[in-house]
Amino acid sequence: MTEPVVFRAGRALVVTLSALTLAHLLDLSHRFPSDTRLWTEFTSPDALYRYFATVGGPLEVATVAGVTVLALMVGYQRPAGRLALAAAVLHTAALGVWLGVVLPANPGTVAVPSDWERWRIRWEMGHTVSFGLMLLGFATLVLAVLSERHPRQGGRFAGGGAIH
C-alpha cells in the first residue's frame, strides 16, 4: 500500500520550512560580525529577507497544522501517532519562539536603536533556536514515518508495514 498524500505533503512542508530557516542559520557567520549599517541592510525586511515573512509565515502555520492533522489521523495509541504529535509540538514551539523572540526584534532591523547589539543577538538567536526545534521536529516526523513502515515485533523489524 502506498503512503497517503497527506504524509508526503506534511514531509514536504517540513523540509521546505526547515530549508528556509536553515538559510538564516547559514548566513549567521556573515551577518553576526557585521557593523550596525551592514547588519541592518542584511536583515531589513525590504532587502534579503523580503519574502521570508510572506512565504515562511504561512508555511510555518501550514506545517504546524499539517503535522497536527497527521498526528490525529494516525492516533496517539500508536507510536507513530505519538511521534507525529511530538513533531507537531516541536514545530509549534518553533513558531512560538519566532513569535515571542524574533518578531518583537524585527523593528530593530529597520530603525536602528541605540542598543542594536541586544536586538541583533535576540533576532539571530531566536532564528537559531527556532531552527533547532524545527530540525528536531523533522527528525521526529521521520521517526514517525519509519516506525509505521517498519513496526517492531519482538525486537526485530517486521518490514512490509505501511501507514494506513
Coordinates of C-alpha atoms in Angstrom, one line a residue:
M1 CA 0.0 0.0 0.0
T2 CA 1.3 3.4 -0.9
E3 CA 1.8 6.2 1.6
P4 CA -1.2 8.7 1.8
V5 CA -0.6 12.0 0.1
V6 CA -1.1 13.9 3.4
F7 CA 2.0 12.2 4.8
R8 CA 4.1 13.1 1.7
A9 CA 2.7 16.7 1.8
G10 CA 3.5 17.0 5.5
R11 CA 7.1 16.0 5.0
A12 CA 7.4 18.3 2.0
L13 CA 6.1 21.2 4.2
V14 CA 8.5 20.4 7.0
V15 CA 11.5 20.0 4.6
T16 CA 10.7 23.3 2.8
L17 CA 10.3 25.2 6.1
S18 CA 13.5 23.7 7.5
A19 CA 15.4 24.8 4.4
L20 CA 14.1 28.4 4.7
T21 CA 15.1 28.5 8.4
L22 CA 18.4 26.9 7.6
A23 CA 19.1 29.8 5.2
H24 CA 19.0 32.2 8.2
L25 CA 21.4 30.0 10.1
L26 CA 23.9 29.6 7.3
D27 CA 24.0 33.4 6.9
L28 CA 24.7 33.9 10.6
S29 CA 28.5 33.7 10.3
H30 CA 28.4 36.6 7.7
R31 CA 25.7 38.7 9.5
F32 CA 26.8 38.5 13.1
P33 CA 30.2 40.1 13.0
S34 CA 28.8 43.0 10.8
D35 CA 28.7 46.6 11.9
T36 CA 25.4 48.4 12.5
R37 CA 24.8 49.6 9.0
L38 CA 25.7 46.4 7.2
W39 CA 23.7 44.2 9.6
T40 CA 20.6 46.3 9.2
E41 CA 21.0 46.2 5.5
F42 CA 21.3 42.4 5.6
T43 CA 18.2 42.0 7.8
S44 CA 16.0 44.7 6.5
P45 CA 12.5 43.4 5.5
D46 CA 13.0 45.3 2.3
A47 CA 16.2 43.6 1.4
L48 CA 17.5 40.0 1.7
Y49 CA 14.6 38.6 3.7
R50 CA 11.8 40.4 1.9
Y51 CA 9.7 37.3 1.2
F52 CA 10.6 35.2 4.2
A53 CA 7.5 36.6 6.1
T54 CA 5.1 36.3 3.2
V55 CA 6.3 32.8 2.3
G56 CA 7.8 31.5 5.6
G57 CA 5.0 32.6 7.9
P58 CA 2.1 30.8 6.2
L59 CA 4.3 27.8 5.5
E60 CA 5.1 27.6 9.2
V61 CA 1.5 27.7 10.2
A62 CA 0.6 25.2 7.5
T63 CA 3.4 22.9 8.8
V64 CA 2.0 23.1 12.4
A65 CA -1.5 22.4 11.1
G66 CA -0.4 19.6 8.8
V67 CA 1.7 17.7 11.3
T68 CA -1.1 18.1 13.9
V69 CA -3.6 16.6 11.5
L70 CA -1.2 13.9 10.7
A71 CA -0.9 13.0 14.4
L72 CA -4.6 13.0 14.8
M73 CA -5.1 10.7 11.7
V74 CA -2.6 8.2 13.0
G75 CA -3.8 8.3 16.5
Y76 CA -1.9 8.7 19.8
Q77 CA -2.3 5.0 20.7
R78 CA 0.3 4.1 18.0
P79 CA 4.0 5.0 18.3
A80 CA 3.8 6.9 15.0
G81 CA 0.9 9.0 16.3
R82 CA 2.8 9.9 19.4
L83 CA 5.9 10.8 17.4
A84 CA 3.9 12.9 15.0
L85 CA 2.3 14.6 17.9
A86 CA 5.8 15.3 19.3
A87 CA 6.8 16.7 15.9
A88 CA 3.7 19.0 16.0
V89 CA 4.6 20.2 19.5
L90 CA 8.2 20.9 18.4
H91 CA 7.0 22.9 15.3
T92 CA 4.5 24.8 17.5
A93 CA 7.4 25.6 19.9
A94 CA 9.5 26.8 17.0
L95 CA 6.6 29.1 15.9
G96 CA 6.3 30.3 19.4
V97 CA 10.0 31.2 19.6
W98 CA 9.7 33.1 16.4
L99 CA 6.6 35.0 17.6
G100 CA 7.9 35.6 21.1
V101 CA 11.6 36.3 20.3
V102 CA 12.2 37.1 16.7
L103 CA 9.0 39.1 15.8
P104 CA 9.5 41.7 18.6
A105 CA 13.1 42.2 17.4
N106 CA 12.1 42.8 13.8
P107 CA 11.7 46.6 14.3
G108 CA 15.4 46.7 15.3
T109 CA 16.3 45.5 11.8
V110 CA 14.7 48.7 10.2
A111 CA 15.2 51.6 12.6
V112 CA 18.5 51.2 14.3
P113 CA 18.0 51.5 18.1
S114 CA 20.9 52.6 20.3
D115 CA 21.2 49.1 21.8
W116 CA 21.1 47.4 18.5
E117 CA 23.5 44.7 19.5
R118 CA 21.0 43.4 22.0
W119 CA 18.3 43.3 19.3
R120 CA 20.8 41.6 16.9
I121 CA 21.5 38.8 19.4
R122 CA 17.8 38.3 20.1
W123 CA 17.0 38.2 16.4
E124 CA 19.8 35.9 15.5
M125 CA 19.5 33.5 18.5
G126 CA 15.7 33.4 18.0
H127 CA 16.2 32.1 14.5
T128 CA 18.8 29.6 15.7
V129 CA 16.6 28.2 18.4
S130 CA 13.7 28.1 16.1
F131 CA 15.7 26.1 13.5
G132 CA 16.9 23.7 16.2
L133 CA 13.3 23.0 17.2
M134 CA 12.3 22.5 13.6
L135 CA 15.1 20.2 13.0
L136 CA 14.1 18.1 16.0
G137 CA 10.5 18.2 14.7
F138 CA 11.6 17.0 11.3
A139 CA 13.7 14.2 12.8
T140 CA 10.7 13.1 15.0
L141 CA 8.4 13.1 12.0
V142 CA 10.9 10.9 10.1
L143 CA 10.9 8.5 13.0
A144 CA 7.1 8.5 13.0
V145 CA 7.0 7.5 9.3
L146 CA 9.8 4.9 9.8
S147 CA 8.0 3.4 12.8
E148 CA 4.9 2.8 10.7
R149 CA 6.8 1.4 7.8
H150 CA 8.8 -1.0 10.0
P151 CA 6.8 -1.8 13.1
R152 CA 8.9 -3.6 15.7
Q153 CA 7.9 -7.1 16.7
G154 CA 9.9 -8.9 19.2
G155 CA 12.9 -6.6 18.9
R156 CA 13.2 -7.0 15.1
F157 CA 11.7 -5.0 12.3
A158 CA 8.8 -6.8 10.8
G159 CA 9.0 -4.9 7.5
G160 CA 6.3 -4.6 4.9
G161 CA 4.3 -2.3 7.2
A162 CA 2.6 0.7 5.7
I163 CA 0.8 3.7 7.1
H164 CA -2.9 3.2 6.7

